[in-house]
mmCIF file with all atom_site columns, C-alpha atoms in Angstrom:
data_model
loop_
_atom_site.group_PDB
_atom_site.id
_atom_site.type_symbol
_atom_site.label_atom_id
_atom_site.label_alt_id
_atom_site.label_comp_id
_atom_site.label_asym_id
_atom_site.label_entity_id
_atom_site.label_seq_id
_atom_site.pdbx_PDB_ins_code
_atom_site.Cartn_x
_atom_site.Cartn_y
_atom_site.Cartn_z
_atom_site.occupancy
_atom_site.B_iso_or_equiv
_atom_site.pdbx_formal_charge
_atom_site.auth_seq_id
_atom_site.auth_comp_id
_atom_site.auth_asym_id
_atom_site.auth_atom_id
_atom_site.pdbx_PDB_model_num
ATOM 1   C CA . MET A 1 1   ? 155.318 102.169 44.685  1.00 51.00 ? 1   MET A CA 1
ATOM 2   C CA . PRO A 1 2   ? 154.531 98.941  42.892  1.00 61.00 ? 2   PRO A CA 1
ATOM 3   C CA . PRO A 1 3   ? 156.582 98.139  39.805  1.00 64.00 ? 3   PRO A CA 1
ATOM 4   C CA . THR A 1 4   ? 154.928 99.203  36.570  1.00 74.00 ? 4   THR A CA 1
ATOM 5   C CA . GLN A 1 5   ? 153.091 96.355  34.936  1.00 78.00 ? 5   GLN A CA 1
ATOM 6   C CA . GLN A 1 6   ? 152.142 95.996  31.334  1.00 81.00 ? 6   GLN A CA 1
ATOM 7   C CA . PRO A 1 7   ? 148.414 95.750  30.666  1.00 82.00 ? 7   PRO A CA 1
ATOM 8   C CA . LYS A 1 8   ? 147.149 92.244  30.108  1.00 82.00 ? 8   LYS A CA 1
ATOM 9   C CA . ASP A 1 9   ? 146.365 91.272  26.518  1.00 80.00 ? 9   ASP A CA 1
ATOM 10  C CA . MET A 1 10  ? 142.767 90.169  26.444  1.00 81.00 ? 10  MET A CA 1
ATOM 11  C CA . TYR A 1 11  ? 143.177 88.396  23.092  1.00 79.00 ? 11  TYR A CA 1
ATOM 12  C CA . GLU A 1 12  ? 146.140 86.247  24.088  1.00 80.00 ? 12  GLU A CA 1
ATOM 13  C CA . ASN A 1 13  ? 144.088 83.026  24.392  1.00 82.00 ? 13  ASN A CA 1
ATOM 14  C CA . VAL A 1 14  ? 142.158 83.461  21.155  1.00 79.00 ? 14  VAL A CA 1
ATOM 15  C CA . THR A 1 15  ? 143.288 81.456  18.167  1.00 80.00 ? 15  THR A CA 1
ATOM 16  C CA . PRO A 1 16  ? 142.997 83.191  14.828  1.00 77.00 ? 16  PRO A CA 1
ATOM 17  C CA . GLN A 1 17  ? 140.743 81.581  12.233  1.00 77.00 ? 17  GLN A CA 1
ATOM 18  C CA . PRO A 1 18  ? 140.821 82.180  8.513   1.00 74.00 ? 18  PRO A CA 1
ATOM 19  C CA . ALA A 1 19  ? 138.184 84.586  7.201   1.00 71.00 ? 19  ALA A CA 1
ATOM 20  C CA . ARG A 1 20  ? 135.413 83.089  5.131   1.00 68.00 ? 20  ARG A CA 1
ATOM 21  C CA . GLN A 1 21  ? 135.480 84.214  1.623   1.00 64.00 ? 21  GLN A CA 1
ATOM 22  C CA . THR A 1 22  ? 132.622 83.362  -0.589  1.00 61.00 ? 22  THR A CA 1
ATOM 23  C CA . LEU A 1 23  ? 132.527 84.781  -4.013  1.00 57.00 ? 23  LEU A CA 1
ATOM 24  C CA . ARG A 1 24  ? 129.193 84.734  -5.671  1.00 57.00 ? 24  ARG A CA 1
ATOM 25  C CA . ALA A 1 25  ? 128.257 85.779  -9.078  1.00 54.00 ? 25  ALA A CA 1
ATOM 26  C CA . PRO A 1 26  ? 126.528 89.179  -9.253  1.00 55.00 ? 26  PRO A CA 1
ATOM 27  C CA . GLN A 1 27  ? 123.312 87.586  -10.513 1.00 56.00 ? 27  GLN A CA 1
ATOM 28  C CA . GLN A 1 28  ? 123.271 85.117  -7.669  1.00 55.00 ? 28  GLN A CA 1
ATOM 29  C CA . ALA A 1 29  ? 123.734 87.896  -5.062  1.00 52.00 ? 29  ALA A CA 1
ATOM 30  C CA . ALA A 1 30  ? 120.854 89.835  -6.540  1.00 53.00 ? 30  ALA A CA 1
ATOM 31  C CA . ARG A 1 31  ? 118.569 86.809  -6.348  1.00 58.00 ? 31  ARG A CA 1
ATOM 32  C CA . GLN A 1 32  ? 119.283 86.183  -2.689  1.00 60.00 ? 32  GLN A CA 1
ATOM 33  C CA . ARG A 1 33  ? 118.284 89.661  -1.472  1.00 57.00 ? 33  ARG A CA 1
ATOM 34  C CA . PRO A 1 34  ? 116.137 89.495  1.663   1.00 58.00 ? 34  PRO A CA 1
ATOM 35  C CA . ALA A 1 35  ? 112.484 90.362  1.116   1.00 59.00 ? 35  ALA A CA 1
ATOM 36  C CA . SER A 1 36  ? 112.448 93.014  3.828   1.00 66.00 ? 36  SER A CA 1
ATOM 37  C CA . ILE A 1 37  ? 114.738 95.423  1.945   1.00 66.00 ? 37  ILE A CA 1
ATOM 38  C CA . PRO A 1 38  ? 112.827 97.425  -0.667  1.00 63.00 ? 38  PRO A CA 1
ATOM 39  C CA . PRO A 1 39  ? 114.335 97.643  -4.141  1.00 63.00 ? 39  PRO A CA 1
ATOM 40  C CA . VAL A 1 40  ? 116.252 100.794 -5.035  1.00 60.00 ? 40  VAL A CA 1
ATOM 41  C CA . SER A 1 41  ? 114.282 103.052 -7.328  1.00 59.00 ? 41  SER A CA 1
ATOM 42  C CA . ARG A 1 42  ? 115.347 105.996 -9.436  1.00 59.00 ? 42  ARG A CA 1
ATOM 43  C CA . THR A 1 43  ? 112.376 108.184 -8.366  1.00 59.00 ? 43  THR A CA 1
ATOM 44  C CA . PRO A 1 44  ? 112.744 110.558 -5.417  1.00 57.00 ? 44  PRO A CA 1
ATOM 45  C CA . SER A 1 45  ? 111.641 109.022 -2.158  1.00 58.00 ? 45  SER A CA 1
ATOM 46  C CA . SER A 1 46  ? 108.947 110.488 0.029   1.00 58.00 ? 46  SER A CA 1
ATOM 47  C CA . ALA A 1 47  ? 111.666 111.755 2.359   1.00 56.00 ? 47  ALA A CA 1
ATOM 48  C CA . MET A 1 48  ? 113.202 113.724 -0.493  1.00 56.00 ? 48  MET A CA 1
ATOM 49  C CA . LYS A 1 49  ? 109.787 115.004 -1.540  1.00 58.00 ? 49  LYS A CA 1
ATOM 50  C CA . SER A 1 50  ? 109.082 116.220 1.995   1.00 58.00 ? 50  SER A CA 1
ATOM 51  C CA . LEU A 1 51  ? 112.538 117.798 2.149   1.00 54.00 ? 51  LEU A CA 1
ATOM 52  C CA . MET A 1 52  ? 111.815 119.614 -1.102  1.00 59.00 ? 52  MET A CA 1
ATOM 53  C CA . GLY A 1 53  ? 108.432 120.646 0.295   1.00 64.00 ? 53  GLY A CA 1
ATOM 54  C CA . ASN A 1 54  ? 110.127 122.003 3.420   1.00 75.00 ? 54  ASN A CA 1
ATOM 55  C CA . ARG A 1 55  ? 112.491 124.011 1.240   1.00 81.00 ? 55  ARG A CA 1
ATOM 56  C CA . SER A 1 56  ? 109.608 125.624 -0.589  1.00 83.00 ? 56  SER A CA 1
ATOM 57  C CA . VAL A 1 57  ? 107.871 126.412 2.711   1.00 85.00 ? 57  VAL A CA 1
ATOM 58  C CA . ALA A 1 58  ? 111.097 127.902 4.062   1.00 87.00 ? 58  ALA A CA 1
ATOM 59  C CA . LEU A 1 59  ? 111.594 129.936 0.881   1.00 90.00 ? 59  LEU A CA 1
ATOM 60  C CA . THR A 1 60  ? 108.023 131.216 1.110   1.00 91.00 ? 60  THR A CA 1
ATOM 61  C CA . GLY A 1 61  ? 108.599 132.172 4.762   1.00 92.00 ? 61  GLY A CA 1
ATOM 62  C CA . VAL A 1 62  ? 111.774 134.082 3.903   1.00 94.00 ? 62  VAL A CA 1
ATOM 63  C CA . ILE A 1 63  ? 110.010 135.966 1.103   1.00 96.00 ? 63  ILE A CA 1
ATOM 64  C CA . LEU A 1 64  ? 107.120 136.892 3.419   1.00 96.00 ? 64  LEU A CA 1
ATOM 65  C CA . ALA A 1 65  ? 109.557 138.078 6.104   1.00 96.00 ? 65  ALA A CA 1
ATOM 66  C CA . ILE A 1 66  ? 111.301 140.328 3.572   1.00 97.00 ? 66  ILE A CA 1
ATOM 67  C CA . ILE A 1 67  ? 107.954 141.776 2.485   1.00 97.00 ? 67  ILE A CA 1
ATOM 68  C CA . VAL A 1 68  ? 106.904 142.460 6.102   1.00 96.00 ? 68  VAL A CA 1
ATOM 69  C CA . ILE A 1 69  ? 110.217 144.179 6.870   1.00 94.00 ? 69  ILE A CA 1
ATOM 70  C CA . ALA A 1 70  ? 109.886 146.313 3.724   1.00 91.00 ? 70  ALA A CA 1
ATOM 71  C CA . VAL A 1 71  ? 106.354 147.385 4.700   1.00 90.00 ? 71  VAL A CA 1
ATOM 72  C CA . VAL A 1 72  ? 107.475 148.302 8.233   1.00 89.00 ? 72  VAL A CA 1
ATOM 73  C CA . VAL A 1 73  ? 110.362 150.377 6.875   1.00 85.00 ? 73  VAL A CA 1
ATOM 74  C CA . VAL A 1 74  ? 108.096 152.232 4.444   1.00 83.00 ? 74  VAL A CA 1
ATOM 75  C CA . VAL A 1 75  ? 105.375 152.878 7.028   1.00 83.00 ? 75  VAL A CA 1
ATOM 76  C CA . PHE A 1 76  ? 107.593 154.010 9.891   1.00 82.00 ? 76  PHE A CA 1
ATOM 77  C CA . PHE A 1 77  ? 110.620 155.496 8.193   1.00 80.00 ? 77  PHE A CA 1
ATOM 78  C CA . ASN A 1 78  ? 109.202 156.398 4.739   1.00 74.00 ? 78  ASN A CA 1
ATOM 79  C CA . PRO A 1 79  ? 112.397 157.064 2.796   1.00 63.00 ? 79  PRO A CA 1
ATOM 80  C CA . PHE A 1 80  ? 110.342 158.402 -0.138  1.00 66.00 ? 80  PHE A CA 1
ATOM 81  C CA . GLU A 1 81  ? 108.766 161.288 1.796   1.00 68.00 ? 81  GLU A CA 1
ATOM 82  C CA . LYS A 1 82  ? 110.295 164.663 1.208   1.00 67.00 ? 82  LYS A CA 1
ATOM 83  C CA . THR A 1 83  ? 111.190 166.471 4.395   1.00 65.00 ? 83  THR A CA 1
ATOM 84  C CA . ALA A 1 84  ? 110.198 170.074 4.770   1.00 64.00 ? 84  ALA A CA 1
ATOM 85  C CA . THR A 1 85  ? 112.983 172.574 4.753   1.00 66.00 ? 85  THR A CA 1
ATOM 86  C CA . ASN A 1 86  ? 112.836 175.357 7.290   1.00 70.00 ? 86  ASN A CA 1
ATOM 87  C CA . GLU A 1 87  ? 113.419 178.381 5.117   1.00 72.00 ? 87  GLU A CA 1
ATOM 88  C CA . PRO A 1 88  ? 112.662 181.797 6.540   1.00 71.00 ? 88  PRO A CA 1
ATOM 89  C CA . VAL A 1 89  ? 109.536 183.449 5.175   1.00 69.00 ? 89  VAL A CA 1
ATOM 90  C CA . ALA A 1 90  ? 110.108 186.724 3.421   1.00 68.00 ? 90  ALA A CA 1
ATOM 91  C CA . ASN A 1 91  ? 108.485 189.720 5.120   1.00 65.00 ? 91  ASN A CA 1
ATOM 92  C CA . THR A 1 92  ? 105.834 191.074 2.770   1.00 67.00 ? 92  THR A CA 1
ATOM 93  C CA . ASN A 1 93  ? 104.816 193.881 5.143   1.00 63.00 ? 93  ASN A CA 1
ATOM 94  C CA . THR A 1 94  ? 106.627 196.962 3.925   1.00 62.00 ? 94  THR A CA 1
ATOM 95  C CA . GLU A 1 95  ? 104.995 199.450 6.311   1.00 62.00 ? 95  GLU A CA 1
ATOM 96  C CA . PRO A 1 96  ? 106.797 199.978 9.614   1.00 60.00 ? 96  PRO A CA 1
ATOM 97  C CA . SER A 1 97  ? 104.915 199.156 12.789  1.00 57.00 ? 97  SER A CA 1
ATOM 98  C CA . ILE A 1 98  ? 103.811 202.157 14.800  1.00 61.00 ? 98  ILE A CA 1
ATOM 99  C CA . LEU A 1 99  ? 103.892 201.645 18.554  1.00 56.00 ? 99  LEU A CA 1
ATOM 100 C CA . PRO A 1 100 ? 102.294 204.070 20.983  1.00 57.00 ? 100 PRO A CA 1
ATOM 101 C CA . SER A 1 101 ? 104.784 206.150 22.930  1.00 58.00 ? 101 SER A CA 1
ATOM 102 C CA . THR A 1 102 ? 103.209 205.236 26.250  1.00 61.00 ? 102 THR A CA 1
ATOM 103 C CA . ILE A 1 103 ? 101.336 202.130 27.271  1.00 58.00 ? 103 ILE A CA 1
ATOM 104 C CA . SER A 1 104 ? 98.667  202.589 29.886  1.00 59.00 ? 104 SER A CA 1
ATOM 105 C CA . PRO A 1 105 ? 98.265  199.918 32.582  1.00 58.00 ? 105 PRO A CA 1
ATOM 106 C CA . PRO A 1 106 ? 95.093  197.816 32.427  1.00 55.00 ? 106 PRO A CA 1
ATOM 107 C CA . SER A 1 107 ? 92.168  199.207 34.316  1.00 55.00 ? 107 SER A CA 1
ATOM 108 C CA . ASN A 1 108 ? 90.884  197.353 37.394  1.00 52.00 ? 108 ASN A CA 1
ATOM 109 C CA . THR A 1 109 ? 87.298  198.452 36.941  1.00 53.00 ? 109 THR A CA 1
ATOM 110 C CA . GLY A 1 110 ? 86.089  194.978 35.911  1.00 59.00 ? 110 GLY A CA 1
ATOM 111 C CA . SER A 1 111 ? 88.223  192.873 38.247  1.00 68.00 ? 111 SER A CA 1
ATOM 112 C CA . VAL A 1 112 ? 86.676  191.086 41.213  1.00 80.00 ? 112 VAL A CA 1
ATOM 113 C CA . SER A 1 113 ? 88.573  190.831 44.461  1.00 86.00 ? 113 SER A CA 1
ATOM 114 C CA . ASP A 1 114 ? 88.989  187.366 46.052  1.00 86.00 ? 114 ASP A CA 1
ATOM 115 C CA . ALA A 1 115 ? 91.535  187.657 48.860  1.00 86.00 ? 115 ALA A CA 1
ATOM 116 C CA . ASP A 1 116 ? 91.418  183.984 49.947  1.00 86.00 ? 116 ASP A CA 1
ATOM 117 C CA . SER A 1 117 ? 91.285  182.577 46.359  1.00 85.00 ? 117 SER A CA 1
ATOM 118 C CA . ASP A 1 118 ? 88.408  180.227 47.184  1.00 84.00 ? 118 ASP A CA 1
ATOM 119 C CA . GLY A 1 119 ? 86.343  181.201 44.145  1.00 84.00 ? 119 GLY A CA 1
ATOM 120 C CA . LEU A 1 120 ? 83.880  183.459 45.931  1.00 87.00 ? 120 LEU A CA 1
ATOM 121 C CA . PRO A 1 121 ? 84.339  187.214 45.465  1.00 90.00 ? 121 PRO A CA 1
ATOM 122 C CA . ASP A 1 122 ? 84.971  189.122 48.681  1.00 88.00 ? 122 ASP A CA 1
ATOM 123 C CA . ALA A 1 123 ? 81.698  191.038 48.262  1.00 89.00 ? 123 ALA A CA 1
ATOM 124 C CA . GLU A 1 124 ? 79.729  187.763 48.104  1.00 89.00 ? 124 GLU A CA 1
ATOM 125 C CA . GLU A 1 125 ? 81.610  186.392 51.129  1.00 88.00 ? 125 GLU A CA 1
ATOM 126 C CA . GLN A 1 126 ? 80.665  189.524 53.061  1.00 87.00 ? 126 GLN A CA 1
ATOM 127 C CA . SER A 1 127 ? 76.968  189.064 52.194  1.00 88.00 ? 127 SER A CA 1
ATOM 128 C CA . LEU A 1 128 ? 77.123  185.353 53.237  1.00 87.00 ? 128 LEU A CA 1
ATOM 129 C CA . GLY A 1 129 ? 78.910  186.118 56.481  1.00 89.00 ? 129 GLY A CA 1
ATOM 130 C CA . THR A 1 130 ? 82.044  184.088 55.637  1.00 89.00 ? 130 THR A CA 1
ATOM 131 C CA . ASN A 1 131 ? 85.654  185.092 56.256  1.00 88.00 ? 131 ASN A CA 1
ATOM 132 C CA . ALA A 1 132 ? 87.081  186.687 53.087  1.00 86.00 ? 132 ALA A CA 1
ATOM 133 C CA . GLN A 1 133 ? 90.615  185.884 54.319  1.00 89.00 ? 133 GLN A CA 1
ATOM 134 C CA . ASN A 1 134 ? 89.961  182.119 54.861  1.00 89.00 ? 134 ASN A CA 1
ATOM 135 C CA . ALA A 1 135 ? 89.050  179.781 51.964  1.00 87.00 ? 135 ALA A CA 1
ATOM 136 C CA . ASP A 1 136 ? 87.267  177.387 54.389  1.00 89.00 ? 136 ASP A CA 1
ATOM 137 C CA . SER A 1 137 ? 85.465  179.643 56.855  1.00 87.00 ? 137 SER A CA 1
ATOM 138 C CA . ASP A 1 138 ? 83.844  176.826 58.890  1.00 90.00 ? 138 ASP A CA 1
ATOM 139 C CA . SER A 1 139 ? 86.861  174.406 58.719  1.00 88.00 ? 139 SER A CA 1
ATOM 140 C CA . ASP A 1 140 ? 84.791  171.516 57.350  1.00 90.00 ? 140 ASP A CA 1
ATOM 141 C CA . GLN A 1 141 ? 87.307  170.581 54.598  1.00 89.00 ? 141 GLN A CA 1
ATOM 142 C CA . LEU A 1 142 ? 85.242  172.231 51.834  1.00 88.00 ? 142 LEU A CA 1
ATOM 143 C CA . PHE A 1 143 ? 86.068  175.608 50.292  1.00 89.00 ? 143 PHE A CA 1
ATOM 144 C CA . ASP A 1 144 ? 83.396  178.256 50.744  1.00 89.00 ? 144 ASP A CA 1
ATOM 145 C CA . ARG A 1 145 ? 82.696  178.292 46.976  1.00 89.00 ? 145 ARG A CA 1
ATOM 146 C CA . GLU A 1 146 ? 82.154  174.494 46.976  1.00 88.00 ? 146 GLU A CA 1
ATOM 147 C CA . GLU A 1 147 ? 79.633  174.833 49.788  1.00 88.00 ? 147 GLU A CA 1
ATOM 148 C CA . VAL A 1 148 ? 77.726  177.698 48.167  1.00 87.00 ? 148 VAL A CA 1
ATOM 149 C CA . LYS A 1 149 ? 77.863  176.770 44.455  1.00 87.00 ? 149 LYS A CA 1
ATOM 150 C CA . VAL A 1 150 ? 78.320  172.952 44.324  1.00 84.00 ? 150 VAL A CA 1
ATOM 151 C CA . TYR A 1 151 ? 76.960  171.193 47.418  1.00 83.00 ? 151 TYR A CA 1
ATOM 152 C CA . LEU A 1 152 ? 74.490  173.906 48.482  1.00 86.00 ? 152 LEU A CA 1
ATOM 153 C CA . THR A 1 153 ? 75.548  173.683 52.135  1.00 89.00 ? 153 THR A CA 1
ATOM 154 C CA . ASN A 1 154 ? 75.992  176.386 54.756  1.00 90.00 ? 154 ASN A CA 1
ATOM 155 C CA . PRO A 1 155 ? 79.555  177.782 54.540  1.00 90.00 ? 155 PRO A CA 1
ATOM 156 C CA . THR A 1 156 ? 79.398  178.957 58.166  1.00 90.00 ? 156 THR A CA 1
ATOM 157 C CA . ASN A 1 157 ? 78.234  175.606 59.645  1.00 91.00 ? 157 ASN A CA 1
ATOM 158 C CA . PRO A 1 158 ? 80.690  172.656 59.503  1.00 91.00 ? 158 PRO A CA 1
ATOM 159 C CA . ASP A 1 159 ? 77.821  170.094 59.723  1.00 90.00 ? 159 ASP A CA 1
ATOM 160 C CA . THR A 1 160 ? 74.986  171.465 57.612  1.00 88.00 ? 160 THR A CA 1
ATOM 161 C CA . ASP A 1 161 ? 72.609  168.501 58.047  1.00 87.00 ? 161 ASP A CA 1
ATOM 162 C CA . GLY A 1 162 ? 73.411  168.063 61.780  1.00 88.00 ? 162 GLY A CA 1
ATOM 163 C CA . ASP A 1 163 ? 74.173  164.328 61.567  1.00 90.00 ? 163 ASP A CA 1
ATOM 164 C CA . GLY A 1 164 ? 77.477  164.583 63.473  1.00 90.00 ? 164 GLY A CA 1
ATOM 165 C CA . VAL A 1 165 ? 79.724  164.214 60.389  1.00 90.00 ? 165 VAL A CA 1
ATOM 166 C CA . ILE A 1 166 ? 81.326  167.342 58.950  1.00 92.00 ? 166 ILE A CA 1
ATOM 167 C CA . ASP A 1 167 ? 80.404  168.271 55.392  1.00 89.00 ? 167 ASP A CA 1
ATOM 168 C CA . GLY A 1 168 ? 83.864  167.547 53.895  1.00 89.00 ? 168 GLY A CA 1
ATOM 169 C CA . GLN A 1 169 ? 83.935  164.002 55.293  1.00 90.00 ? 169 GLN A CA 1
ATOM 170 C CA . GLU A 1 170 ? 80.449  163.305 53.946  1.00 88.00 ? 170 GLU A CA 1
ATOM 171 C CA . VAL A 1 171 ? 81.525  164.464 50.477  1.00 86.00 ? 171 VAL A CA 1
ATOM 172 C CA . ALA A 1 172 ? 84.654  162.276 50.652  1.00 87.00 ? 172 ALA A CA 1
ATOM 173 C CA . GLN A 1 173 ? 82.416  159.266 51.468  1.00 87.00 ? 173 GLN A CA 1
ATOM 174 C CA . GLY A 1 174 ? 79.981  160.067 48.641  1.00 84.00 ? 174 GLY A CA 1
ATOM 175 C CA . GLN A 1 175 ? 77.222  161.107 51.067  1.00 86.00 ? 175 GLN A CA 1
ATOM 176 C CA . ASN A 1 176 ? 75.037  164.177 50.661  1.00 85.00 ? 176 ASN A CA 1
ATOM 177 C CA . PRO A 1 177 ? 76.294  166.804 53.163  1.00 86.00 ? 177 PRO A CA 1
ATOM 178 C CA . SER A 1 178 ? 73.004  168.728 53.158  1.00 82.00 ? 178 SER A CA 1
ATOM 179 C CA . GLY A 1 179 ? 70.676  165.803 53.937  1.00 81.00 ? 179 GLY A CA 1
ATOM 180 C CA . ALA A 1 180 ? 70.117  162.072 53.570  1.00 80.00 ? 180 ALA A CA 1
ATOM 181 C CA . GLY A 1 181 ? 71.219  160.096 50.513  1.00 78.00 ? 181 GLY A CA 1
ATOM 182 C CA . LEU A 1 182 ? 74.158  159.924 48.147  1.00 80.00 ? 182 LEU A CA 1
ATOM 183 C CA . LEU A 1 183 ? 75.802  162.677 46.131  1.00 75.00 ? 183 LEU A CA 1
ATOM 184 C CA . ARG A 1 184 ? 75.022  163.056 42.473  1.00 68.00 ? 184 ARG A CA 1
ATOM 185 C CA . ASP A 1 185 ? 77.787  162.995 39.877  1.00 64.00 ? 185 ASP A CA 1
ATOM 186 C CA . LEU A 1 186 ? 80.104  165.828 40.906  1.00 62.00 ? 186 LEU A CA 1
ATOM 187 C CA . THR A 1 187 ? 81.375  166.420 37.376  1.00 66.00 ? 187 THR A CA 1
ATOM 188 C CA . SER A 1 188 ? 77.902  166.981 35.957  1.00 68.00 ? 188 SER A CA 1
ATOM 189 C CA . GLU A 1 189 ? 76.996  169.240 38.863  1.00 64.00 ? 189 GLU A CA 1
ATOM 190 C CA . ILE A 1 190 ? 80.100  171.376 38.368  1.00 68.00 ? 190 ILE A CA 1
ATOM 191 C CA . GLU A 1 191 ? 79.388  171.633 34.626  1.00 73.00 ? 191 GLU A CA 1
ATOM 192 C CA . LYS A 1 192 ? 75.947  173.073 35.438  1.00 70.00 ? 192 LYS A CA 1
ATOM 193 C CA . LEU A 1 193 ? 77.670  176.086 36.950  1.00 66.00 ? 193 LEU A CA 1
#
């Protein structure tokens, strides 16, 4: 390791010189002021005026923020609204309820049988020649009710118009399954039923 050396003094070759001291009278110093420095005035500068203006803008912003927060609290949380109390209602009916001793089961005289749940009653399926146990008798991807009531196609023929495309695929493509052309609005057609 090299021996430790002291750092070199960079001012060792400089000779000190006495400082210049010039004392001037205060009036003389004031007269020799450079022209580029503006005189000091007692009125607030434009920087102070803008700072004061910024304070008033900031104060206005804070006041507006407080007002907005207050409005949001009142609208959404409404601390002044009275909450309803859930008190039980007194029973004003003093007569006891009389229940029949036996309850008869509902009669099935008005019910319509639909074994395959396709929307066509079994009796109507029998008259059309469709299978009352299969919701899509011709396997064309349309229920029998859709073919009879909505699209007016043959529920026993998978391709009613004979164009080589089964009825369900034509409906999915927006084509008329019972002839040429496009389907009408399905929603409006169903509402007609």
